[in-house]
Amino acid sequence: MENLYIIIAAFVCAVLLGRIIIPNILIISLRKRLFDEPSERKVHRRPVPRLGGVTFFPVILFCVCVFTAVRLVGGYGPDGNKMHDVACELLFLMGGMTLLYIVGIADDLVGVRYRKKFLVQILAAVMFPVSGLYVNNFYGLFGIFQISPVIGIPLTILLVVFITNAINLIDGIDGLASGLSMVALVVFGVLFIHYQYWLHALLAFAAVGVIIPFFSYNVFGSADRGRKIFMGDTGSLTLGFILSFFVIKYSMYDPSLRVVPVSSPVLVSFSVLMVPCLDVVRVVMRRARNRKPLFLPDKSHIHHKFLSMGFSPRGALVIIQVMSACFCAFTMVAIQYMDNTLVFVIDVLVWTALHLWFDWVIAKKKNASCV
């Protein structure tokens, strides 16, 4: 019970720190004219400060360090007698987050070419296998169970880069990336509490805590009054990297905790991030099919489709969040009764069918406007 109290305290501390820091970042951004300017590709029509994500890493680092120390001073002990392993994981995580924090700030202030960003992301992703974390089991997905490190380590690096960019690319309308991340972090936090990964749960809820004040400014703040702020690449890269860490941690088979895996942790991890991940796959495949640069920004993401169908940004936010929750709930329930591969195939087929329907609605709307 003491561990839960510490996690709650870390959450409250993160909320309060975020609530104190974000207004000051707004003031600095307004004075120094550090804005995200409107463009044809973007939804907003007024300049908006884009350094909200600068808050995330320092607050999370502070809360994790302070309340981990509180746990140790209070004598609540290491997680499952594996303090060395946990310390390595979290220290390498913070090292990778530091790299992404630096490149994120540079990108938000002066811009960074995507090749350099990918290089830094790969370097950050390497931190996980070095700490001993990598995907080592598919739990029967596609008929695959145990995975050799020769395959698992490169796959882990690829997944970390993929998830990090998925969160970055879904950040197209107010509250979407932060909202999807917040729900995913809560799910992982609850799962880690269930398995008594107390430090990982603390990290998850500290991240949720700092997102909450940002979300309020991002979604409900007024640009006219100087009360709206974006997270920028600094924030989206930080959240994406933390979520990729949780995906790898939860997916890694640990015989001391899961003697007989009755479900698919890989699929559970994927389910909470299904919308941003499948959206990136769809967009990249579309660009490749049309022979366009894979990393050239466009207006083909799922939130752009909802806007094209006539939804307001806030309406699109709500519906996409509901979609994500439905995919997650279906997957978590279905894997208890169905083959993992079949559940995954159903998810992909439903996703594809939804987008075909969205395209039909958009085309019908365009034809009606032409008439």
Short mmCIF file of C-alpha atoms in Angstrom, two decimals:
data_model
loop_
_atom_site.label_atom_id
_atom_site.label_comp_id
_atom_site.label_asym_id
_atom_site.label_seq_id
_atom_site.Cartn_x
_atom_site.Cartn_y
_atom_site.Cartn_z
CA MET A 1 0.00 0.00 0.00
CA GLU A 2 2.92 2.35 0.73
CA ASN A 3 4.07 1.99 -2.89
CA LEU A 4 0.66 3.14 -4.10
CA TYR A 5 0.83 6.20 -1.85
CA ILE A 6 4.24 7.07 -3.28
CA ILE A 7 2.94 6.70 -6.84
CA ILE A 8 -0.03 8.96 -6.02
CA ALA A 9 2.33 11.51 -4.47
CA ALA A 10 4.53 11.46 -7.58
CA PHE A 11 1.45 11.95 -9.77
CA VAL A 12 0.25 14.94 -7.71
CA CYS A 13 3.74 16.43 -7.67
CA ALA A 14 3.99 16.15 -11.49
CA VAL A 15 0.59 17.84 -11.91
CA LEU A 16 1.60 20.72 -9.64
CA LEU A 17 5.00 21.22 -11.25
CA GLY A 18 3.47 21.16 -14.72
CA ARG A 19 0.85 23.67 -13.62
CA ILE A 20 3.59 25.99 -12.32
CA ILE A 21 6.05 25.65 -15.21
CA ILE A 22 3.79 25.75 -18.29
CA PRO A 23 2.46 29.32 -17.70
CA ASN A 24 6.06 30.52 -17.39
CA ILE A 25 7.00 28.79 -20.65
CA LEU A 26 4.05 30.58 -22.25
CA ILE A 27 5.37 33.93 -21.04
CA ILE A 28 8.89 33.22 -22.32
CA SER A 29 7.56 31.99 -25.69
CA LEU A 30 5.40 35.09 -26.12
CA ARG A 31 8.24 37.46 -25.20
CA LYS A 32 10.78 35.74 -27.45
CA ARG A 33 8.27 35.11 -30.28
CA LEU A 34 8.85 31.35 -30.20
CA PHE A 35 5.76 30.39 -32.19
CA ASP A 36 4.52 27.59 -34.40
CA GLU A 37 3.38 29.63 -37.39
CA PRO A 38 0.20 28.68 -39.32
CA SER A 39 0.60 27.01 -42.71
CA GLU A 40 -1.49 25.21 -45.30
CA ARG A 41 -0.72 21.83 -43.74
CA LYS A 42 -1.52 22.88 -40.16
CA VAL A 43 -4.89 23.22 -38.48
CA HIS A 44 -4.32 26.30 -36.32
CA ARG A 45 -4.81 29.75 -37.81
CA ARG A 46 -2.90 31.85 -35.27
CA PRO A 47 0.72 31.65 -34.05
CA VAL A 48 0.92 29.36 -31.01
CA PRO A 49 3.89 28.76 -28.66
CA ARG A 50 5.36 25.32 -29.31
CA LEU A 51 7.57 24.63 -26.29
CA GLY A 52 5.05 22.95 -23.98
CA GLY A 53 6.96 19.66 -24.23
CA VAL A 54 9.99 21.29 -22.63
CA THR A 55 8.20 20.70 -19.33
CA PHE A 56 7.86 16.93 -19.69
CA PHE A 57 11.36 15.53 -19.26
CA PRO A 58 12.54 17.70 -16.32
CA VAL A 59 9.34 17.13 -14.35
CA ILE A 60 9.32 13.37 -15.01
CA LEU A 61 13.02 13.12 -14.13
CA PHE A 62 12.51 15.07 -10.90
CA CYS A 63 9.53 12.99 -9.78
CA VAL A 64 11.11 9.64 -10.63
CA CYS A 65 14.40 10.49 -8.88
CA VAL A 66 12.85 12.04 -5.76
CA PHE A 67 10.15 9.45 -5.18
CA THR A 68 12.43 6.53 -6.01
CA ALA A 69 14.71 7.88 -3.29
CA VAL A 70 11.70 8.13 -0.98
CA ARG A 71 10.97 4.45 -1.63
CA LEU A 72 14.52 3.46 -0.77
CA VAL A 73 14.76 5.70 2.30
CA GLY A 74 11.41 4.39 3.47
CA GLY A 75 12.72 0.84 3.21
CA TYR A 76 10.11 -0.35 0.71
CA GLY A 77 12.81 -2.26 -1.11
CA PRO A 78 13.69 -2.95 -4.73
CA ASP A 79 11.23 -4.25 -7.27
CA GLY A 80 11.18 -8.01 -6.95
CA ASN A 81 14.79 -8.09 -5.69
CA LYS A 82 15.99 -6.86 -9.08
CA MET A 83 17.10 -3.36 -8.19
CA HIS A 84 20.23 -3.62 -10.33
CA ASP A 85 18.25 -4.50 -13.46
CA VAL A 86 15.60 -1.85 -12.79
CA ALA A 87 18.23 0.82 -12.12
CA CYS A 88 20.00 -0.02 -15.40
CA GLU A 89 16.74 0.17 -17.34
CA LEU A 90 15.72 3.53 -15.90
CA LEU A 91 19.20 5.08 -16.15
CA PHE A 92 19.57 4.10 -19.79
CA LEU A 93 16.01 5.31 -20.39
CA MET A 94 16.90 8.71 -18.95
CA GLY A 95 20.06 8.76 -21.08
CA GLY A 96 18.04 8.17 -24.23
CA MET A 97 15.43 10.73 -23.18
CA THR A 98 18.21 13.29 -22.70
CA LEU A 99 19.37 12.80 -26.29
CA LEU A 100 15.84 13.16 -27.63
CA TYR A 101 15.18 16.15 -25.38
CA ILE A 102 18.18 17.96 -26.84
CA VAL A 103 17.30 17.22 -30.47
CA GLY A 104 13.64 18.04 -29.78
CA ILE A 105 14.46 21.48 -28.42
CA ALA A 106 16.79 22.12 -31.36
CA ASP A 107 14.06 21.11 -33.80
CA ASP A 108 11.44 23.30 -32.11
CA LEU A 109 13.76 26.32 -32.08
CA VAL A 110 15.72 26.17 -35.33
CA GLY A 111 14.69 22.96 -37.11
CA VAL A 112 16.62 19.69 -37.51
CA ARG A 113 16.79 17.56 -40.67
CA TYR A 114 14.96 14.26 -40.36
CA ARG A 115 18.15 12.24 -41.05
CA LYS A 116 19.80 13.72 -37.97
CA LYS A 117 16.67 13.11 -35.91
CA PHE A 118 16.59 9.46 -37.02
CA LEU A 119 20.23 9.03 -36.09
CA VAL A 120 19.61 10.37 -32.58
CA GLN A 121 16.50 8.20 -32.25
CA ILE A 122 18.51 5.11 -33.20
CA LEU A 123 21.20 5.99 -30.67
CA ALA A 124 18.53 6.44 -28.01
CA ALA A 125 16.86 3.14 -28.99
CA VAL A 126 20.16 1.27 -28.59
CA MET A 127 19.99 2.15 -24.89
CA PHE A 128 17.29 -0.47 -24.32
CA PRO A 129 19.16 -3.58 -25.51
CA VAL A 130 22.28 -2.32 -23.70
CA SER A 131 20.22 -2.25 -20.48
CA GLY A 132 19.02 -5.81 -21.17
CA LEU A 133 15.60 -4.95 -22.61
CA TYR A 134 14.55 -6.38 -25.96
CA VAL A 135 11.64 -8.25 -27.51
CA ASN A 136 12.36 -11.91 -26.79
CA ASN A 137 8.99 -13.59 -27.30
CA PHE A 138 5.97 -13.19 -29.62
CA TYR A 139 3.75 -15.42 -27.44
CA GLY A 140 2.41 -17.32 -30.46
CA LEU A 141 1.70 -14.31 -32.69
CA PHE A 142 2.14 -15.56 -36.28
CA GLY A 143 3.13 -18.88 -34.71
CA ILE A 144 6.30 -17.38 -33.22
CA PHE A 145 7.28 -17.82 -29.60
CA GLN A 146 10.85 -17.37 -28.35
CA ILE A 147 13.03 -14.98 -30.35
CA SER A 148 16.80 -15.02 -30.62
CA PRO A 149 18.64 -11.86 -29.49
CA VAL A 150 20.10 -11.69 -33.01
CA ILE A 151 16.57 -10.92 -34.25
CA GLY A 152 15.08 -9.43 -31.09
CA ILE A 153 17.62 -6.65 -30.59
CA PRO A 154 17.37 -5.12 -34.11
CA LEU A 155 13.58 -5.55 -33.94
CA THR A 156 13.56 -3.69 -30.61
CA ILE A 157 15.52 -0.76 -32.06
CA LEU A 158 13.16 -0.65 -35.04
CA LEU A 159 10.09 -0.70 -32.77
CA VAL A 160 11.42 2.08 -30.54
CA VAL A 161 12.09 4.36 -33.52
CA PHE A 162 8.73 3.42 -35.03
CA ILE A 163 6.66 4.11 -31.89
CA THR A 164 8.54 7.32 -31.12
CA ASN A 165 7.79 8.66 -34.59
CA ALA A 166 4.20 7.40 -34.47
CA ILE A 167 3.47 9.65 -31.48
CA ASN A 168 5.33 12.51 -33.15
CA LEU A 169 3.35 12.21 -36.39
CA ILE A 170 -0.07 11.84 -34.75
CA ASP A 171 0.43 15.22 -33.07
CA GLY A 172 -1.67 17.09 -35.62
CA ILE A 173 -4.65 18.47 -33.70
CA ASP A 174 -5.06 19.76 -30.16
CA GLY A 175 -4.89 17.05 -27.53
CA LEU A 176 -4.56 14.07 -29.86
CA ALA A 177 -0.99 12.93 -29.15
CA SER A 178 -1.19 13.89 -25.47
CA GLY A 179 -4.63 12.30 -25.06
CA LEU A 180 -3.67 9.01 -26.71
CA SER A 181 -0.41 8.96 -24.74
CA MET A 182 -2.18 9.70 -21.47
CA VAL A 183 -4.59 6.77 -21.89
CA ALA A 184 -1.76 4.43 -22.91
CA LEU A 185 0.32 5.50 -19.90
CA VAL A 186 -2.58 4.86 -17.53
CA VAL A 187 -3.06 1.37 -18.99
CA PHE A 188 0.63 0.57 -18.66
CA GLY A 189 0.70 2.05 -15.17
CA VAL A 190 -2.13 -0.20 -14.02
CA LEU A 191 -0.49 -3.24 -15.62
CA PHE A 192 2.82 -2.49 -13.91
CA ILE A 193 1.09 -2.08 -10.56
CA HIS A 194 -0.54 -5.49 -11.13
CA TYR A 195 2.87 -7.09 -11.74
CA GLN A 196 4.46 -5.01 -8.95
CA TYR A 197 6.81 -3.10 -11.22
CA TRP A 198 6.54 -0.17 -8.84
CA LEU A 199 9.19 2.10 -10.37
CA HIS A 200 7.80 1.64 -13.86
CA ALA A 201 4.31 2.43 -12.56
CA LEU A 202 5.72 5.52 -10.84
CA LEU A 203 7.25 6.65 -14.14
CA ALA A 204 3.96 6.07 -15.98
CA PHE A 205 1.83 8.10 -13.55
CA ALA A 206 4.44 10.87 -13.25
CA ALA A 207 4.20 11.20 -17.03
CA VAL A 208 0.39 11.28 -16.83
CA GLY A 209 0.63 13.96 -14.16
CA VAL A 210 2.71 16.35 -16.25
CA ILE A 211 0.53 15.79 -19.34
CA ILE A 212 -2.68 16.85 -17.55
CA PRO A 213 -1.87 20.59 -17.16
CA PHE A 214 -0.43 20.65 -20.67
CA PHE A 215 -3.60 19.04 -22.02
CA SER A 216 -5.75 21.71 -20.41
CA TYR A 217 -3.74 24.52 -22.00
CA ASN A 218 -3.46 22.74 -25.34
CA VAL A 219 -7.13 21.81 -25.75
CA PHE A 220 -9.00 24.46 -23.75
CA GLY A 221 -6.56 27.38 -23.88
CA SER A 222 -7.29 30.38 -26.11
CA ALA A 223 -4.70 31.40 -28.70
CA ASP A 224 -6.20 34.92 -28.76
CA ARG A 225 -5.47 35.30 -25.05
CA GLY A 226 -2.04 33.70 -25.23
CA ARG A 227 -3.14 30.67 -23.20
CA LYS A 228 -2.69 27.92 -25.79
CA ILE A 229 0.51 25.92 -26.20
CA PHE A 230 1.76 23.00 -28.33
CA MET A 231 4.09 20.25 -27.11
CA GLY A 232 6.37 20.43 -30.13
CA ASP A 233 8.85 17.70 -31.04
CA THR A 234 10.39 17.97 -27.57
CA GLY A 235 7.19 16.68 -26.01
CA SER A 236 6.13 14.16 -28.64
CA LEU A 237 9.58 12.53 -28.79
CA THR A 238 9.69 12.30 -25.00
CA LEU A 239 6.25 10.67 -24.77
CA GLY A 240 6.92 8.35 -27.70
CA PHE A 241 10.20 7.17 -26.21
CA ILE A 242 8.65 6.49 -22.80
CA LEU A 243 5.79 4.56 -24.41
CA SER A 244 8.22 2.52 -26.52
CA PHE A 245 10.11 1.70 -23.30
CA PHE A 246 6.90 0.45 -21.71
CA VAL A 247 6.01 -1.60 -24.79
CA ILE A 248 9.38 -3.35 -24.76
CA LYS A 249 9.35 -3.82 -20.97
CA TYR A 250 5.87 -5.30 -20.88
CA SER A 251 6.47 -7.46 -23.96
CA MET A 252 9.72 -8.98 -22.72
CA TYR A 253 9.10 -12.46 -21.38
CA ASP A 254 10.10 -12.80 -17.73
CA PRO A 255 9.66 -16.37 -16.47
CA SER A 256 9.71 -15.19 -12.85
CA LEU A 257 6.47 -13.28 -13.46
CA ARG A 258 4.80 -15.11 -16.33
CA VAL A 259 5.54 -18.80 -15.90
CA VAL A 260 2.78 -19.66 -18.36
CA PRO A 261 1.78 -16.68 -20.51
CA VAL A 262 -1.98 -16.91 -20.96
CA SER A 263 -2.24 -13.94 -23.28
CA SER A 264 -0.05 -11.94 -25.63
CA PRO A 265 1.78 -9.05 -23.92
CA VAL A 266 3.05 -8.02 -27.36
CA LEU A 267 -0.50 -7.63 -28.66
CA VAL A 268 -1.67 -5.93 -25.45
CA SER A 269 1.15 -3.41 -25.76
CA PHE A 270 0.31 -2.84 -29.40
CA SER A 271 -3.39 -2.41 -28.69
CA VAL A 272 -2.97 0.73 -26.57
CA LEU A 273 -1.03 2.40 -29.40
CA MET A 274 -2.90 0.86 -32.30
CA VAL A 275 -4.27 4.10 -33.76
CA PRO A 276 -0.97 6.02 -34.05
CA CYS A 277 1.00 2.92 -35.11
CA LEU A 278 -1.40 1.74 -37.81
CA ASP A 279 -1.82 5.31 -39.01
CA VAL A 280 1.93 5.63 -39.63
CA VAL A 281 1.99 2.32 -41.51
CA ARG A 282 -0.94 3.40 -43.68
CA VAL A 283 0.52 6.84 -44.45
CA VAL A 284 3.96 5.45 -45.34
CA MET A 285 2.44 2.78 -47.58
CA ARG A 286 0.30 5.42 -49.29
CA ARG A 287 3.29 7.65 -49.93
CA ALA A 288 5.33 4.71 -51.25
CA ARG A 289 2.49 3.68 -53.56
CA ASN A 290 2.20 7.23 -54.92
CA ARG A 291 6.01 7.46 -55.20
CA LYS A 292 6.22 10.42 -52.86
CA PRO A 293 8.97 11.06 -50.28
CA LEU A 294 8.22 8.93 -47.23
CA PHE A 295 9.06 11.68 -44.77
CA LEU A 296 7.49 14.64 -46.57
CA PRO A 297 4.68 16.09 -44.39
CA ASP A 298 1.21 15.97 -45.91
CA LYS A 299 -2.44 15.92 -44.88
CA SER A 300 -3.18 12.20 -45.08
CA HIS A 301 -3.19 11.28 -41.38
CA ILE A 302 -6.35 10.08 -39.68
CA HIS A 303 -7.08 13.45 -38.04
CA HIS A 304 -6.86 15.13 -41.46
CA LYS A 305 -9.45 12.68 -42.75
CA PHE A 306 -11.86 13.56 -39.96
CA LEU A 307 -11.39 17.25 -40.66
CA SER A 308 -12.06 16.58 -44.36
CA MET A 309 -15.28 14.80 -43.39
CA GLY A 310 -16.44 17.99 -41.70
CA PHE A 311 -15.63 17.31 -38.06
CA SER A 312 -14.24 20.05 -35.84
CA PRO A 313 -10.77 19.45 -34.35
CA ARG A 314 -12.31 18.74 -30.95
CA GLY A 315 -14.88 16.40 -32.47
CA ALA A 316 -12.14 14.55 -34.32
CA LEU A 317 -10.18 14.29 -31.07
CA VAL A 318 -13.09 12.69 -29.22
CA ILE A 319 -13.91 10.19 -31.98
CA ILE A 320 -10.29 9.11 -32.47
CA GLN A 321 -9.93 8.62 -28.71
CA VAL A 322 -13.08 6.48 -28.70
CA MET A 323 -11.75 4.48 -31.66
CA SER A 324 -8.49 3.86 -29.82
CA ALA A 325 -10.33 2.78 -26.67
CA CYS A 326 -12.52 0.38 -28.65
CA PHE A 327 -9.54 -1.23 -30.39
CA CYS A 328 -7.75 -1.59 -27.05
CA ALA A 329 -10.78 -3.05 -25.24
CA PHE A 330 -11.56 -5.50 -28.06
CA THR A 331 -7.97 -6.73 -28.28
CA MET A 332 -7.56 -7.21 -24.53
CA VAL A 333 -10.79 -9.18 -24.29
CA ALA A 334 -10.47 -11.13 -27.54
CA ILE A 335 -6.99 -12.51 -26.83
CA GLN A 336 -8.46 -14.38 -23.86
CA TYR A 337 -10.71 -16.40 -26.17
CA MET A 338 -9.19 -16.26 -29.67
CA ASP A 339 -5.90 -16.96 -31.37
CA ASN A 340 -3.51 -14.00 -31.12
CA THR A 341 -2.86 -13.88 -34.84
CA LEU A 342 -6.59 -13.90 -35.63
CA VAL A 343 -7.17 -10.99 -33.22
CA PHE A 344 -4.39 -9.00 -34.89
CA VAL A 345 -5.77 -9.72 -38.36
CA ILE A 346 -9.27 -8.61 -37.27
CA ASP A 347 -7.81 -5.35 -35.90
CA VAL A 348 -6.04 -4.62 -39.18
CA LEU A 349 -9.07 -5.53 -41.30
CA VAL A 350 -11.38 -3.32 -39.23
CA TRP A 351 -8.86 -0.47 -39.44
CA THR A 352 -8.63 -0.87 -43.22
CA ALA A 353 -12.42 -1.02 -43.61
CA LEU A 354 -12.85 2.13 -41.53
CA HIS A 355 -10.41 4.06 -43.72
CA LEU A 356 -12.10 2.87 -46.90
CA TRP A 357 -15.35 4.18 -45.43
CA PHE A 358 -13.71 7.47 -44.47
CA ASP A 359 -12.39 7.85 -48.02
CA TRP A 360 -15.87 7.16 -49.43
CA VAL A 361 -17.42 9.79 -47.15
CA ILE A 362 -14.76 12.36 -48.12
CA ALA A 363 -15.22 11.64 -51.84
CA LYS A 364 -19.00 11.92 -51.49
CA LYS A 365 -18.63 15.22 -49.66
CA LYS A 366 -16.34 16.60 -52.36
CA ASN A 367 -18.71 15.53 -55.15
CA ALA A 368 -21.63 17.18 -53.35
CA SER A 369 -19.67 20.43 -52.99
CA CYS A 370 -18.75 20.41 -56.67
CA VAL A 371 -22.41 20.06 -57.65
#
